[in-house]
Amino acid sequence: MTDTIPPTQLMCSLARLVRGLSALFWGLPLALVVCVQTARTDFFAPFGVAPPLLVTVILWYAVRQLGHFRQHERVWRKALDRAQVAALINVGLSPFLYWWKVMPEVVHYKFAALAMALSGLVFLLFLNQALQRLAAMLPEETLRIEAKLFTNLNLWLLSAVFMLGALWTGLHQFQQPPPALAQMLVDVSHFGLLTLLLLVLLPLALTMTLAWRIKELILTSVFSAKT
């Protein structure tokens, strides 16, 4: 990243940054699959709360690793702190996915699972903002343009997911809906969750792409500086 060999402290922070970006790249899709399967199926039931707790801890660990880079950059630290708080909230709420699957009649578990879904979307949004700030500190104009484009696109996509999720949740609160609303509720129940997952997959893929691009740029810059 510079024309001279980086000092030991910089190399250590870059190593942790690459480690955190790698953990994000692999942890994001893993967390989505594990959390959805825990809430919807019995695939991970024999393991209790461990699977969703483990994958959310991996994401929290990944964000913590990013924090070792440029610790005195206030804008970068502020964006990273927001992502870290959202990741920590995900860790605390993750066991409720299993408890809600086991005891769906408990209203508190249901609302905790919904809060987990909302917190996950917020974490993805804050993570995009943090990655954009990280790209702004790197000497690659193309990457900065991509980061800004991906972040803005993800903002709109995640807003659409939030609105559709709120609609889907609100329709389920009617005990005896009118016939027209009842038919809408049936249609939303059939396709609503699938539509939400498809809408989440695109910002998730863009976030993974951005994390991978930043990691590759750092590795290329470090190795080219050594030669």
mmCIF file of C-alpha atoms in Angstrom:
data_model
loop_
_atom_site.group_PDB
_atom_site.id
_atom_site.type_symbol
_atom_site.label_atom_id
_atom_site.label_comp_id
_atom_site.label_asym_id
_atom_site.label_seq_id
_atom_site.Cartn_x
_atom_site.Cartn_y
_atom_site.Cartn_z
ATOM 1 C CA MET A 1 0.000 0.000 0.000
ATOM 2 C CA THR A 2 3.075 2.214 0.146
ATOM 3 C CA ASP A 3 6.330 2.210 -1.784
ATOM 4 C CA THR A 4 8.301 1.115 1.261
ATOM 5 C CA ILE A 5 7.975 -1.989 3.392
ATOM 6 C CA PRO A 6 5.300 -1.353 6.054
ATOM 7 C CA PRO A 7 6.424 -1.383 9.684
ATOM 8 C CA THR A 8 5.570 -4.276 11.956
ATOM 9 C CA GLN A 9 2.595 -2.558 13.538
ATOM 10 C CA LEU A 10 1.044 -1.747 10.168
ATOM 11 C CA MET A 11 1.618 -5.294 8.936
ATOM 12 C CA CYS A 12 -0.102 -6.666 12.037
ATOM 13 C CA SER A 13 -3.120 -4.401 11.552
ATOM 14 C CA LEU A 14 -3.312 -5.323 7.864
ATOM 15 C CA ALA A 15 -3.173 -9.021 8.741
ATOM 16 C CA ARG A 16 -6.095 -8.603 11.134
ATOM 17 C CA LEU A 17 -7.954 -6.549 8.544
ATOM 18 C CA VAL A 18 -7.568 -9.313 5.951
ATOM 19 C CA ARG A 19 -8.590 -11.902 8.546
ATOM 20 C CA GLY A 20 -11.724 -9.903 9.361
ATOM 21 C CA LEU A 21 -12.646 -9.436 5.702
ATOM 22 C CA SER A 22 -12.235 -13.169 5.072
ATOM 23 C CA ALA A 23 -14.410 -13.979 8.078
ATOM 24 C CA LEU A 24 -17.064 -11.593 6.754
ATOM 25 C CA PHE A 25 -16.946 -13.123 3.280
ATOM 26 C CA TRP A 26 -17.553 -16.644 4.547
ATOM 27 C CA GLY A 27 -19.565 -15.751 7.633
ATOM 28 C CA LEU A 28 -22.313 -13.681 5.976
ATOM 29 C CA PRO A 29 -23.839 -16.445 3.809
ATOM 30 C CA LEU A 30 -23.253 -19.011 6.549
ATOM 31 C CA ALA A 31 -25.112 -16.846 9.062
ATOM 32 C CA LEU A 32 -28.063 -16.379 6.693
ATOM 33 C CA VAL A 33 -28.385 -20.106 6.020
ATOM 34 C CA VAL A 34 -27.977 -21.181 9.640
ATOM 35 C CA CYS A 35 -30.342 -18.567 11.076
ATOM 36 C CA VAL A 36 -33.084 -19.231 8.502
ATOM 37 C CA GLN A 37 -32.765 -22.999 8.916
ATOM 38 C CA THR A 38 -32.858 -22.681 12.698
ATOM 39 C CA ALA A 39 -36.064 -20.640 12.587
ATOM 40 C CA ARG A 40 -37.801 -22.621 9.827
ATOM 41 C CA THR A 41 -36.675 -26.254 10.048
ATOM 42 C CA ASP A 42 -35.424 -28.863 12.516
ATOM 43 C CA PHE A 43 -32.105 -29.393 10.731
ATOM 44 C CA PHE A 44 -30.048 -27.800 13.520
ATOM 45 C CA ALA A 45 -32.483 -28.682 16.315
ATOM 46 C CA PRO A 46 -30.196 -31.304 17.945
ATOM 47 C CA PHE A 47 -27.593 -28.592 18.555
ATOM 48 C CA GLY A 48 -29.953 -26.164 20.309
ATOM 49 C CA VAL A 49 -28.962 -22.496 20.308
ATOM 50 C CA ALA A 50 -25.332 -23.206 19.401
ATOM 51 C CA PRO A 51 -25.477 -22.849 15.558
ATOM 52 C CA PRO A 52 -27.056 -19.353 15.341
ATOM 53 C CA LEU A 53 -25.004 -18.198 18.313
ATOM 54 C CA LEU A 54 -21.779 -19.415 16.727
ATOM 55 C CA VAL A 55 -22.312 -17.793 13.303
ATOM 56 C CA THR A 56 -23.298 -14.437 14.803
ATOM 57 C CA VAL A 57 -20.216 -14.529 17.036
ATOM 58 C CA ILE A 58 -18.114 -15.093 13.892
ATOM 59 C CA LEU A 59 -19.536 -11.909 12.350
ATOM 60 C CA TRP A 60 -18.938 -9.955 15.546
ATOM 61 C CA TYR A 61 -15.361 -11.272 15.635
ATOM 62 C CA ALA A 62 -14.867 -10.239 12.003
ATOM 63 C CA VAL A 63 -15.944 -6.658 12.704
ATOM 64 C CA ARG A 64 -13.676 -6.584 15.756
ATOM 65 C CA GLN A 65 -10.737 -7.574 13.564
ATOM 66 C CA LEU A 66 -11.447 -4.679 11.200
ATOM 67 C CA GLY A 67 -11.174 -2.284 14.117
ATOM 68 C CA HIS A 68 -7.405 -2.827 14.439
ATOM 69 C CA PHE A 69 -6.832 -0.885 11.224
ATOM 70 C CA ARG A 70 -6.492 2.925 11.367
ATOM 71 C CA GLN A 71 -7.782 3.162 14.931
ATOM 72 C CA HIS A 72 -7.392 6.960 15.034
ATOM 73 C CA GLU A 73 -9.601 7.643 11.992
ATOM 74 C CA ARG A 74 -12.756 8.990 13.675
ATOM 75 C CA VAL A 75 -15.181 8.610 10.737
ATOM 76 C CA TRP A 76 -13.989 5.065 10.096
ATOM 77 C CA ARG A 77 -14.194 4.164 13.788
ATOM 78 C CA LYS A 78 -17.677 5.631 14.103
ATOM 79 C CA ALA A 79 -18.979 3.595 11.173
ATOM 80 C CA LEU A 80 -17.268 0.475 12.501
ATOM 81 C CA ASP A 81 -18.638 0.952 16.025
ATOM 82 C CA ARG A 82 -22.199 1.044 14.674
ATOM 83 C CA ALA A 83 -21.631 -2.221 12.824
ATOM 84 C CA GLN A 84 -20.073 -3.781 15.919
ATOM 85 C CA VAL A 85 -23.020 -2.811 18.130
ATOM 86 C CA ALA A 86 -25.477 -4.292 15.592
ATOM 87 C CA ALA A 87 -23.369 -7.474 15.428
ATOM 88 C CA LEU A 88 -23.401 -7.743 19.224
ATOM 89 C CA ILE A 89 -27.200 -7.320 19.269
ATOM 90 C CA ASN A 90 -27.431 -10.165 16.756
ATOM 91 C CA VAL A 91 -25.401 -12.358 19.091
ATOM 92 C CA GLY A 92 -27.757 -11.625 21.991
ATOM 93 C CA LEU A 93 -30.927 -12.241 19.950
ATOM 94 C CA SER A 94 -29.754 -15.312 18.042
ATOM 95 C CA PRO A 95 -30.853 -17.934 20.657
ATOM 96 C CA PHE A 96 -34.453 -16.737 20.297
ATOM 97 C CA LEU A 97 -34.572 -18.188 16.787
ATOM 98 C CA TYR A 98 -34.280 -21.672 18.258
ATOM 99 C CA TRP A 99 -36.571 -20.960 21.206
ATOM 100 C CA TRP A 100 -39.225 -19.509 18.879
ATOM 101 C CA LYS A 101 -39.045 -22.663 16.694
ATOM 102 C CA VAL A 102 -39.477 -24.871 19.749
ATOM 103 C CA MET A 103 -42.177 -22.724 21.432
ATOM 104 C CA PRO A 104 -43.927 -20.655 18.715
ATOM 105 C CA GLU A 105 -46.842 -19.881 21.020
ATOM 106 C CA VAL A 106 -44.655 -17.660 23.223
ATOM 107 C CA VAL A 107 -45.239 -14.116 21.956
ATOM 108 C CA HIS A 108 -42.008 -12.754 23.413
ATOM 109 C CA TYR A 109 -39.959 -15.267 21.437
ATOM 110 C CA LYS A 110 -41.769 -14.284 18.255
ATOM 111 C CA PHE A 111 -41.048 -10.592 18.709
ATOM 112 C CA ALA A 112 -37.429 -11.370 19.628
ATOM 113 C CA ALA A 113 -37.067 -13.348 16.378
ATOM 114 C CA LEU A 114 -38.535 -10.417 14.420
ATOM 115 C CA ALA A 115 -36.129 -8.081 16.202
ATOM 116 C CA MET A 116 -33.294 -10.410 15.186
ATOM 117 C CA ALA A 117 -34.352 -10.146 11.526
ATOM 118 C CA LEU A 118 -34.489 -6.344 11.759
ATOM 119 C CA SER A 119 -31.146 -6.202 13.542
ATOM 120 C CA GLY A 120 -29.617 -8.358 10.826
ATOM 121 C CA LEU A 121 -30.732 -5.913 8.131
ATOM 122 C CA VAL A 122 -29.385 -2.991 10.164
ATOM 123 C CA PHE A 123 -26.077 -4.801 10.620
ATOM 124 C CA LEU A 124 -25.790 -5.360 6.867
ATOM 125 C CA LEU A 125 -26.485 -1.675 6.235
ATOM 126 C CA PHE A 126 -23.952 -0.470 8.824
ATOM 127 C CA LEU A 127 -21.405 -2.963 7.512
ATOM 128 C CA ASN A 128 -21.767 -1.535 4.012
ATOM 129 C CA GLN A 129 -21.164 1.956 5.339
ATOM 130 C CA ALA A 130 -18.068 0.770 7.205
ATOM 131 C CA LEU A 131 -16.702 -0.964 4.094
ATOM 132 C CA GLN A 132 -17.310 2.199 2.099
ATOM 133 C CA ARG A 133 -15.267 4.187 4.635
ATOM 134 C CA LEU A 134 -12.551 1.533 4.477
ATOM 135 C CA ALA A 135 -12.429 1.716 0.670
ATOM 136 C CA ALA A 136 -12.129 5.502 0.900
ATOM 137 C CA MET A 137 -8.862 5.089 2.822
ATOM 138 C CA LEU A 138 -7.322 2.795 0.197
ATOM 139 C CA PRO A 139 -5.409 4.046 -2.869
ATOM 140 C CA GLU A 140 -7.779 2.674 -5.511
ATOM 141 C CA GLU A 141 -10.252 5.013 -7.220
ATOM 142 C CA THR A 142 -12.182 2.214 -8.929
ATOM 143 C CA LEU A 143 -12.753 0.485 -5.615
ATOM 144 C CA ARG A 144 -14.032 3.698 -4.035
ATOM 145 C CA ILE A 145 -16.541 4.145 -6.875
ATOM 146 C CA GLU A 146 -17.688 0.524 -6.567
ATOM 147 C CA ALA A 147 -18.040 0.832 -2.790
ATOM 148 C CA LYS A 148 -20.194 3.954 -3.106
ATOM 149 C CA LEU A 149 -22.352 2.347 -5.803
ATOM 150 C CA PHE A 150 -22.806 -0.899 -3.886
ATOM 151 C CA THR A 151 -23.625 0.910 -0.643
ATOM 152 C CA ASN A 152 -26.268 3.125 -2.259
ATOM 153 C CA LEU A 153 -27.818 0.162 -4.076
ATOM 154 C CA ASN A 154 -27.875 -1.907 -0.890
ATOM 155 C CA LEU A 155 -29.541 0.965 0.960
ATOM 156 C CA TRP A 156 -32.468 0.900 -1.463
ATOM 157 C CA LEU A 157 -32.682 -2.894 -1.500
ATOM 158 C CA LEU A 158 -32.598 -3.189 2.280
ATOM 159 C CA SER A 159 -35.237 -0.446 2.558
ATOM 160 C CA ALA A 160 -37.462 -2.486 0.235
ATOM 161 C CA VAL A 161 -36.874 -5.592 2.351
ATOM 162 C CA PHE A 162 -37.780 -3.668 5.500
ATOM 163 C CA MET A 163 -41.031 -2.315 4.013
ATOM 164 C CA LEU A 164 -42.105 -5.692 2.623
ATOM 165 C CA GLY A 165 -41.218 -7.354 5.914
ATOM 166 C CA ALA A 166 -43.275 -4.802 7.840
ATOM 167 C CA LEU A 167 -46.218 -5.408 5.472
ATOM 168 C CA TRP A 168 -45.900 -9.162 5.818
ATOM 169 C CA THR A 169 -45.733 -8.909 9.622
ATOM 170 C CA GLY A 170 -48.615 -6.434 9.803
ATOM 171 C CA LEU A 171 -50.949 -8.600 7.724
ATOM 172 C CA HIS A 172 -50.379 -11.498 10.113
ATOM 173 C CA GLN A 173 -51.648 -9.450 13.051
ATOM 174 C CA PHE A 174 -55.269 -9.550 11.822
ATOM 175 C CA GLN A 175 -57.288 -12.184 13.636
ATOM 176 C CA GLN A 176 -60.347 -12.096 11.340
ATOM 177 C CA PRO A 177 -59.387 -10.112 8.235
ATOM 178 C CA PRO A 178 -61.876 -9.165 5.485
ATOM 179 C CA PRO A 179 -62.107 -11.638 2.567
ATOM 180 C CA ALA A 180 -59.954 -9.511 0.229
ATOM 181 C CA LEU A 181 -57.314 -9.047 2.918
ATOM 182 C CA ALA A 182 -57.471 -12.743 3.798
ATOM 183 C CA GLN A 183 -56.667 -13.674 0.198
ATOM 184 C CA MET A 184 -53.780 -11.201 0.206
ATOM 185 C CA LEU A 185 -52.556 -12.749 3.430
ATOM 186 C CA VAL A 186 -52.556 -16.194 1.803
ATOM 187 C CA ASP A 187 -50.620 -14.915 -1.203
ATOM 188 C CA VAL A 188 -48.104 -13.099 0.967
ATOM 189 C CA SER A 189 -47.681 -16.205 3.144
ATOM 190 C CA HIS A 190 -46.877 -18.281 0.051
ATOM 191 C CA PHE A 191 -44.457 -15.909 -1.587
ATOM 192 C CA GLY A 192 -43.602 -13.283 1.030
ATOM 193 C CA LEU A 193 -40.734 -15.054 2.773
ATOM 194 C CA LEU A 194 -39.260 -16.270 -0.521
ATOM 195 C CA THR A 195 -39.408 -12.742 -1.947
ATOM 196 C CA LEU A 196 -37.742 -11.310 1.155
ATOM 197 C CA LEU A 197 -34.947 -13.884 0.994
ATOM 198 C CA LEU A 198 -34.344 -13.160 -2.685
ATOM 199 C CA LEU A 199 -34.186 -9.436 -1.972
ATOM 200 C CA VAL A 200 -31.710 -10.047 0.859
ATOM 201 C CA LEU A 201 -29.471 -12.238 -1.308
ATOM 202 C CA LEU A 202 -28.509 -9.407 -3.679
ATOM 203 C CA PRO A 203 -27.242 -6.934 -1.019
ATOM 204 C CA LEU A 204 -25.586 -9.872 0.728
ATOM 205 C CA ALA A 205 -23.778 -10.815 -2.488
ATOM 206 C CA LEU A 206 -22.756 -7.197 -3.125
ATOM 207 C CA THR A 207 -21.403 -6.912 0.423
ATOM 208 C CA MET A 208 -19.421 -10.129 -0.007
ATOM 209 C CA THR A 209 -18.046 -8.865 -3.321
ATOM 210 C CA LEU A 210 -16.958 -5.592 -1.744
ATOM 211 C CA ALA A 211 -15.257 -7.370 1.167
ATOM 212 C CA TRP A 212 -13.436 -9.697 -1.225
ATOM 213 C CA ARG A 213 -12.320 -6.823 -3.488
ATOM 214 C CA ILE A 214 -10.883 -4.900 -0.541
ATOM 215 C CA LYS A 215 -9.086 -7.988 0.742
ATOM 216 C CA GLU A 216 -7.565 -8.727 -2.659
ATOM 217 C CA LEU A 217 -6.426 -5.118 -3.058
ATOM 218 C CA ILE A 218 -4.696 -5.187 0.325
ATOM 219 C CA LEU A 219 -2.960 -8.495 -0.369
ATOM 220 C CA THR A 220 -1.843 -7.354 -3.813
ATOM 221 C CA SER A 221 -0.543 -4.053 -2.443
ATOM 222 C CA VAL A 222 1.378 -5.706 0.389
ATOM 223 C CA PHE A 223 3.036 -8.303 -1.823
ATOM 224 C CA SER A 224 3.875 -5.757 -4.520
ATOM 225 C CA ALA A 225 5.456 -3.535 -1.829
ATOM 226 C CA LYS A 226 7.733 -6.399 -0.779
ATOM 227 C CA THR A 227 9.007 -7.111 -4.283
#
